[in-house]
mmCIF file of N, CA and C in Angstrom:
data_model
loop_
_atom_site.group_PDB
_atom_site.id
_atom_site.type_symbol
_atom_site.label_atom_id
_atom_site.label_comp_id
_atom_site.label_asym_id
_atom_site.label_seq_id
_atom_site.Cartn_x
_atom_site.Cartn_y
_atom_site.Cartn_z
ATOM 1 N N MET A 1 0.856 -1.179 0.000
ATOM 2 C CA MET A 1 0.000 0.000 0.000
ATOM 3 C C MET A 1 0.893 1.229 0.000
ATOM 4 N N ASN A 2 0.688 2.114 -0.953
ATOM 5 C CA ASN A 2 1.539 3.280 -1.054
ATOM 6 C C ASN A 2 0.859 4.568 -0.603
ATOM 7 N N SER A 3 -0.350 4.492 -0.124
ATOM 8 C CA SER A 3 -1.062 5.674 0.347
ATOM 9 C C SER A 3 -0.467 6.144 1.667
ATOM 10 N N LYS A 4 -0.363 7.461 1.810
ATOM 11 C CA LYS A 4 0.172 8.021 3.045
ATOM 12 C C LYS A 4 -0.932 8.579 3.932
ATOM 13 N N TYR A 5 -2.177 8.311 3.574
ATOM 14 C CA TYR A 5 -3.295 8.768 4.387
ATOM 15 C C TYR A 5 -3.448 7.889 5.622
ATOM 16 N N GLU A 6 -3.871 8.519 6.699
ATOM 17 C CA GLU A 6 -4.148 7.805 7.942
ATOM 18 C C GLU A 6 -5.297 6.824 7.705
ATOM 19 N N LEU A 7 -5.149 5.609 8.196
ATOM 20 C CA LEU A 7 -6.181 4.588 8.074
ATOM 21 C C LEU A 7 -6.587 4.127 9.462
ATOM 22 N N ILE A 8 -7.868 3.983 9.675
ATOM 23 C CA ILE A 8 -8.385 3.440 10.924
ATOM 24 C C ILE A 8 -9.087 2.138 10.568
ATOM 25 N N ILE A 9 -8.642 1.044 11.168
ATOM 26 C CA ILE A 9 -9.234 -0.266 10.871
ATOM 27 C C ILE A 9 -9.830 -0.847 12.150
ATOM 28 N N TYR A 10 -11.019 -1.410 12.011
ATOM 29 C CA TYR A 10 -11.674 -2.018 13.164
ATOM 30 C C TYR A 10 -12.626 -3.117 12.699
ATOM 31 N N TRP A 11 -12.994 -3.973 13.630
ATOM 32 C CA TRP A 11 -13.937 -5.049 13.365
ATOM 33 C C TRP A 11 -15.351 -4.553 13.615
ATOM 34 N N SER A 12 -16.262 -4.818 12.689
ATOM 35 C CA SER A 12 -17.661 -4.456 12.841
ATOM 36 C C SER A 12 -18.480 -5.717 13.077
ATOM 37 N N GLU A 13 -19.016 -5.837 14.284
ATOM 38 C CA GLU A 13 -19.889 -6.980 14.589
ATOM 39 C C GLU A 13 -21.142 -6.947 13.715
ATOM 40 N N GLU A 14 -21.659 -5.744 13.508
ATOM 41 C CA GLU A 14 -22.882 -5.574 12.722
ATOM 42 C C GLU A 14 -22.703 -6.082 11.296
ATOM 43 N N ASP A 15 -21.550 -5.763 10.688
ATOM 44 C CA ASP A 15 -21.287 -6.149 9.304
ATOM 45 C C ASP A 15 -20.534 -7.470 9.189
ATOM 46 N N ASN A 16 -19.978 -7.925 10.311
ATOM 47 C CA ASN A 16 -19.173 -9.149 10.339
ATOM 48 C C ASN A 16 -17.989 -9.030 9.366
ATOM 49 N N ARG A 17 -17.377 -7.827 9.350
ATOM 50 C CA ARG A 17 -16.252 -7.536 8.456
ATOM 51 C C ARG A 17 -15.334 -6.516 9.109
ATOM 52 N N PHE A 18 -14.111 -6.456 8.609
ATOM 53 C CA PHE A 18 -13.193 -5.393 9.006
ATOM 54 C C PHE A 18 -13.539 -4.152 8.191
ATOM 55 N N ILE A 19 -13.529 -3.011 8.850
ATOM 56 C CA ILE A 19 -13.833 -1.732 8.218
ATOM 57 C C ILE A 19 -12.576 -0.872 8.261
ATOM 58 N N VAL A 20 -12.300 -0.183 7.165
ATOM 59 C CA VAL A 20 -11.198 0.776 7.108
ATOM 60 C C VAL A 20 -11.790 2.135 6.770
ATOM 61 N N GLU A 21 -11.486 3.125 7.618
ATOM 62 C CA GLU A 21 -11.908 4.497 7.356
ATOM 63 C C GLU A 21 -10.675 5.329 7.032
ATOM 64 N N VAL A 22 -10.850 6.298 6.139
ATOM 65 C CA VAL A 22 -9.778 7.221 5.760
ATOM 66 C C VAL A 22 -10.275 8.615 6.146
ATOM 67 N N PRO A 23 -10.009 9.039 7.384
ATOM 68 C CA PRO A 23 -10.601 10.278 7.893
ATOM 69 C C PRO A 23 -10.267 11.530 7.088
ATOM 70 N N GLU A 24 -9.126 11.572 6.439
ATOM 71 C CA GLU A 24 -8.724 12.764 5.695
ATOM 72 C C GLU A 24 -9.451 12.901 4.353
ATOM 73 N N LEU A 25 -10.116 11.823 3.920
ATOM 74 C CA LEU A 25 -10.886 11.842 2.675
ATOM 75 C C LEU A 25 -12.352 11.578 3.038
ATOM 76 N N PRO A 26 -13.154 12.611 3.174
ATOM 77 C CA PRO A 26 -14.531 12.453 3.638
ATOM 78 C C PRO A 26 -15.313 11.378 2.884
ATOM 79 N N GLY A 27 -15.910 10.475 3.658
ATOM 80 C CA GLY A 27 -16.733 9.419 3.089
ATOM 81 C C GLY A 27 -15.959 8.243 2.530
ATOM 82 N N CYS A 28 -14.653 8.264 2.633
ATOM 83 C CA CYS A 28 -13.815 7.202 2.060
ATOM 84 C C CYS A 28 -13.692 6.061 3.059
ATOM 85 N N MET A 29 -14.277 4.918 2.711
ATOM 86 C CA MET A 29 -14.278 3.728 3.569
ATOM 87 C C MET A 29 -14.210 2.482 2.697
ATOM 88 N N ALA A 30 -13.738 1.400 3.306
ATOM 89 C CA ALA A 30 -13.714 0.106 2.621
ATOM 90 C C ALA A 30 -13.924 -0.974 3.669
ATOM 91 N N ASP A 31 -14.157 -2.193 3.190
ATOM 92 C CA ASP A 31 -14.301 -3.309 4.122
ATOM 93 C C ASP A 31 -13.686 -4.559 3.521
ATOM 94 N N GLY A 32 -13.622 -5.607 4.332
ATOM 95 C CA GLY A 32 -13.096 -6.880 3.863
ATOM 96 C C GLY A 32 -13.286 -7.948 4.913
ATOM 97 N N ALA A 33 -13.219 -9.195 4.495
ATOM 98 C CA ALA A 33 -13.371 -10.323 5.415
ATOM 99 C C ALA A 33 -12.153 -10.483 6.321
ATOM 100 N N SER A 34 -10.999 -9.991 5.866
ATOM 101 C CA SER A 34 -9.772 -10.027 6.672
ATOM 102 C C SER A 34 -9.182 -8.620 6.696
ATOM 103 N N GLN A 35 -8.235 -8.408 7.613
ATOM 104 C CA GLN A 35 -7.591 -7.095 7.665
ATOM 105 C C GLN A 35 -6.869 -6.793 6.353
ATOM 106 N N SER A 36 -6.177 -7.781 5.818
ATOM 107 C CA SER A 36 -5.423 -7.545 4.577
ATOM 108 C C SER A 36 -6.359 -7.254 3.402
ATOM 109 N N GLU A 37 -7.481 -7.934 3.338
ATOM 110 C CA GLU A 37 -8.450 -7.665 2.274
ATOM 111 C C GLU A 37 -9.027 -6.257 2.428
ATOM 112 N N ALA A 38 -9.350 -5.867 3.659
ATOM 113 C CA ALA A 38 -9.897 -4.536 3.905
ATOM 114 C C ALA A 38 -8.888 -3.455 3.526
ATOM 115 N N LEU A 39 -7.612 -3.664 3.844
ATOM 116 C CA LEU A 39 -6.581 -2.691 3.495
ATOM 117 C C LEU A 39 -6.379 -2.606 1.982
ATOM 118 N N ALA A 40 -6.402 -3.740 1.311
ATOM 119 C CA ALA A 40 -6.275 -3.741 -0.153
ATOM 120 C C ALA A 40 -7.453 -3.010 -0.788
ATOM 121 N N ASN A 41 -8.653 -3.253 -0.274
ATOM 122 C CA ASN A 41 -9.837 -2.569 -0.789
ATOM 123 C C ASN A 41 -9.763 -1.068 -0.507
ATOM 124 N N ALA A 42 -9.187 -0.699 0.637
ATOM 125 C CA ALA A 42 -9.039 0.714 0.975
ATOM 126 C C ALA A 42 -8.145 1.418 -0.041
ATOM 127 N N GLN A 43 -7.080 0.765 -0.473
ATOM 128 C CA GLN A 43 -6.188 1.373 -1.462
ATOM 129 C C GLN A 43 -6.948 1.653 -2.759
ATOM 130 N N ILE A 44 -7.779 0.722 -3.175
ATOM 131 C CA ILE A 44 -8.583 0.904 -4.392
ATOM 132 C C ILE A 44 -9.532 2.086 -4.230
ATOM 133 N N VAL A 45 -10.196 2.157 -3.078
ATOM 134 C CA VAL A 45 -11.172 3.218 -2.834
ATOM 135 C C VAL A 45 -10.476 4.580 -2.733
ATOM 136 N N ILE A 46 -9.290 4.629 -2.132
ATOM 137 C CA ILE A 46 -8.537 5.886 -2.063
ATOM 138 C C ILE A 46 -8.224 6.380 -3.473
ATOM 139 N N GLU A 47 -7.752 5.486 -4.321
ATOM 140 C CA GLU A 47 -7.438 5.869 -5.703
ATOM 141 C C GLU A 47 -8.685 6.355 -6.432
ATOM 142 N N GLN A 48 -9.808 5.671 -6.226
ATOM 143 C CA GLN A 48 -11.058 6.084 -6.869
ATOM 144 C C GLN A 48 -11.527 7.443 -6.326
ATOM 145 N N TRP A 49 -11.375 7.656 -5.026
ATOM 146 C CA TRP A 49 -11.770 8.917 -4.401
ATOM 147 C C TRP A 49 -10.977 10.057 -5.033
ATOM 148 N N ILE A 50 -9.662 9.873 -5.149
ATOM 149 C CA ILE A 50 -8.795 10.904 -5.720
ATOM 150 C C ILE A 50 -9.112 11.130 -7.191
ATOM 151 N N ASP A 51 -9.315 10.062 -7.960
ATOM 152 C CA ASP A 51 -9.662 10.198 -9.381
ATOM 153 C C ASP A 51 -10.961 10.983 -9.557
ATOM 154 N N THR A 52 -11.952 10.689 -8.734
ATOM 155 C CA THR A 52 -13.234 11.389 -8.811
ATOM 156 C C THR A 52 -13.063 12.860 -8.454
ATOM 157 N N ALA A 53 -12.289 13.144 -7.415
ATOM 158 C CA ALA A 53 -12.050 14.531 -7.020
ATOM 159 C C ALA A 53 -11.379 15.304 -8.155
ATOM 160 N N LYS A 54 -10.425 14.670 -8.836
ATOM 161 C CA LYS A 54 -9.755 15.319 -9.974
ATOM 162 C C LYS A 54 -10.753 15.604 -11.090
ATOM 163 N N GLU A 55 -11.607 14.634 -11.403
ATOM 164 C CA GLU A 55 -12.596 14.807 -12.469
ATOM 165 C C GLU A 55 -13.553 15.955 -12.167
ATOM 166 N N LEU A 56 -13.858 16.136 -10.877
ATOM 167 C CA LEU A 56 -14.804 17.178 -10.466
ATOM 168 C C LEU A 56 -14.107 18.480 -10.090
ATOM 169 N N ASN A 57 -12.790 18.533 -10.320
ATOM 170 C CA ASN A 57 -11.990 19.716 -9.968
ATOM 171 C C ASN A 57 -12.132 20.100 -8.501
ATOM 172 N N ARG A 58 -12.184 19.089 -7.647
ATOM 173 C CA ARG A 58 -12.256 19.334 -6.203
ATOM 174 C C ARG A 58 -10.877 19.213 -5.581
ATOM 175 N N GLU A 59 -10.723 19.880 -4.465
ATOM 176 C CA GLU A 59 -9.449 19.851 -3.756
ATOM 177 C C GLU A 59 -9.182 18.451 -3.202
ATOM 178 N N ILE A 60 -7.943 18.020 -3.316
ATOM 179 C CA ILE A 60 -7.530 16.727 -2.767
ATOM 180 C C ILE A 60 -6.671 17.015 -1.538
ATOM 181 N N PRO A 61 -7.149 16.627 -0.356
ATOM 182 C CA PRO A 61 -6.372 16.896 0.853
ATOM 183 C C PRO A 61 -5.006 16.223 0.808
ATOM 184 N N LYS A 62 -4.010 16.939 1.313
ATOM 185 C CA LYS A 62 -2.687 16.339 1.431
ATOM 186 C C LYS A 62 -2.689 15.433 2.656
ATOM 187 N N ALA A 63 -1.980 14.320 2.547
ATOM 188 C CA ALA A 63 -1.879 13.398 3.679
ATOM 189 C C ALA A 63 -1.117 14.080 4.804
ATOM 190 N N LYS A 64 -1.676 14.073 5.986
ATOM 191 C CA LYS A 64 -1.050 14.727 7.131
ATOM 192 C C LYS A 64 -0.300 13.739 8.017
ATOM 193 N N GLY A 65 -0.488 12.459 7.755
ATOM 194 C CA GLY A 65 0.142 11.470 8.621
ATOM 195 C C GLY A 65 -0.677 11.275 9.867
ATOM 196 N N LYS A 66 -0.022 11.147 10.998
ATOM 197 C CA LYS A 66 -0.705 10.869 12.260
ATOM 198 C C LYS A 66 -1.690 11.984 12.618
ATOM 199 N N LEU A 67 -2.920 11.591 12.871
ATOM 200 C CA LEU A 67 -3.938 12.558 13.267
ATOM 201 C C LEU A 67 -3.821 12.842 14.767
ATOM 202 N N MET A 68 -4.107 14.048 15.125
ATOM 203 C CA MET A 68 -3.962 14.459 16.522
ATOM 204 C C MET A 68 -4.972 13.788 17.442
ATOM 205 N N TYR A 69 -6.170 13.498 16.938
ATOM 206 C CA TYR A 69 -7.216 12.938 17.790
ATOM 207 C C TYR A 69 -7.282 11.427 17.746
ATOM 208 N N ALA A 70 -6.508 10.816 16.899
ATOM 209 C CA ALA A 70 -6.582 9.348 16.758
ATOM 210 C C ALA A 70 -5.827 8.662 17.864
#
């Protein structure tokens, strides 16, 4: 994974899957049956999020690394 965005991964009992959130990219989330699958899916979603933002001429947040509240 080459993304430098902060990732938060956790287990969701409700979904019975691992969830990955990318707080610096609003609404950017992925899931998977395993942590590695969820992280791989997150990379795909990050790329899609950025591609869509470019197409819509929207600002793409720079990766800040460690979040202060995390």
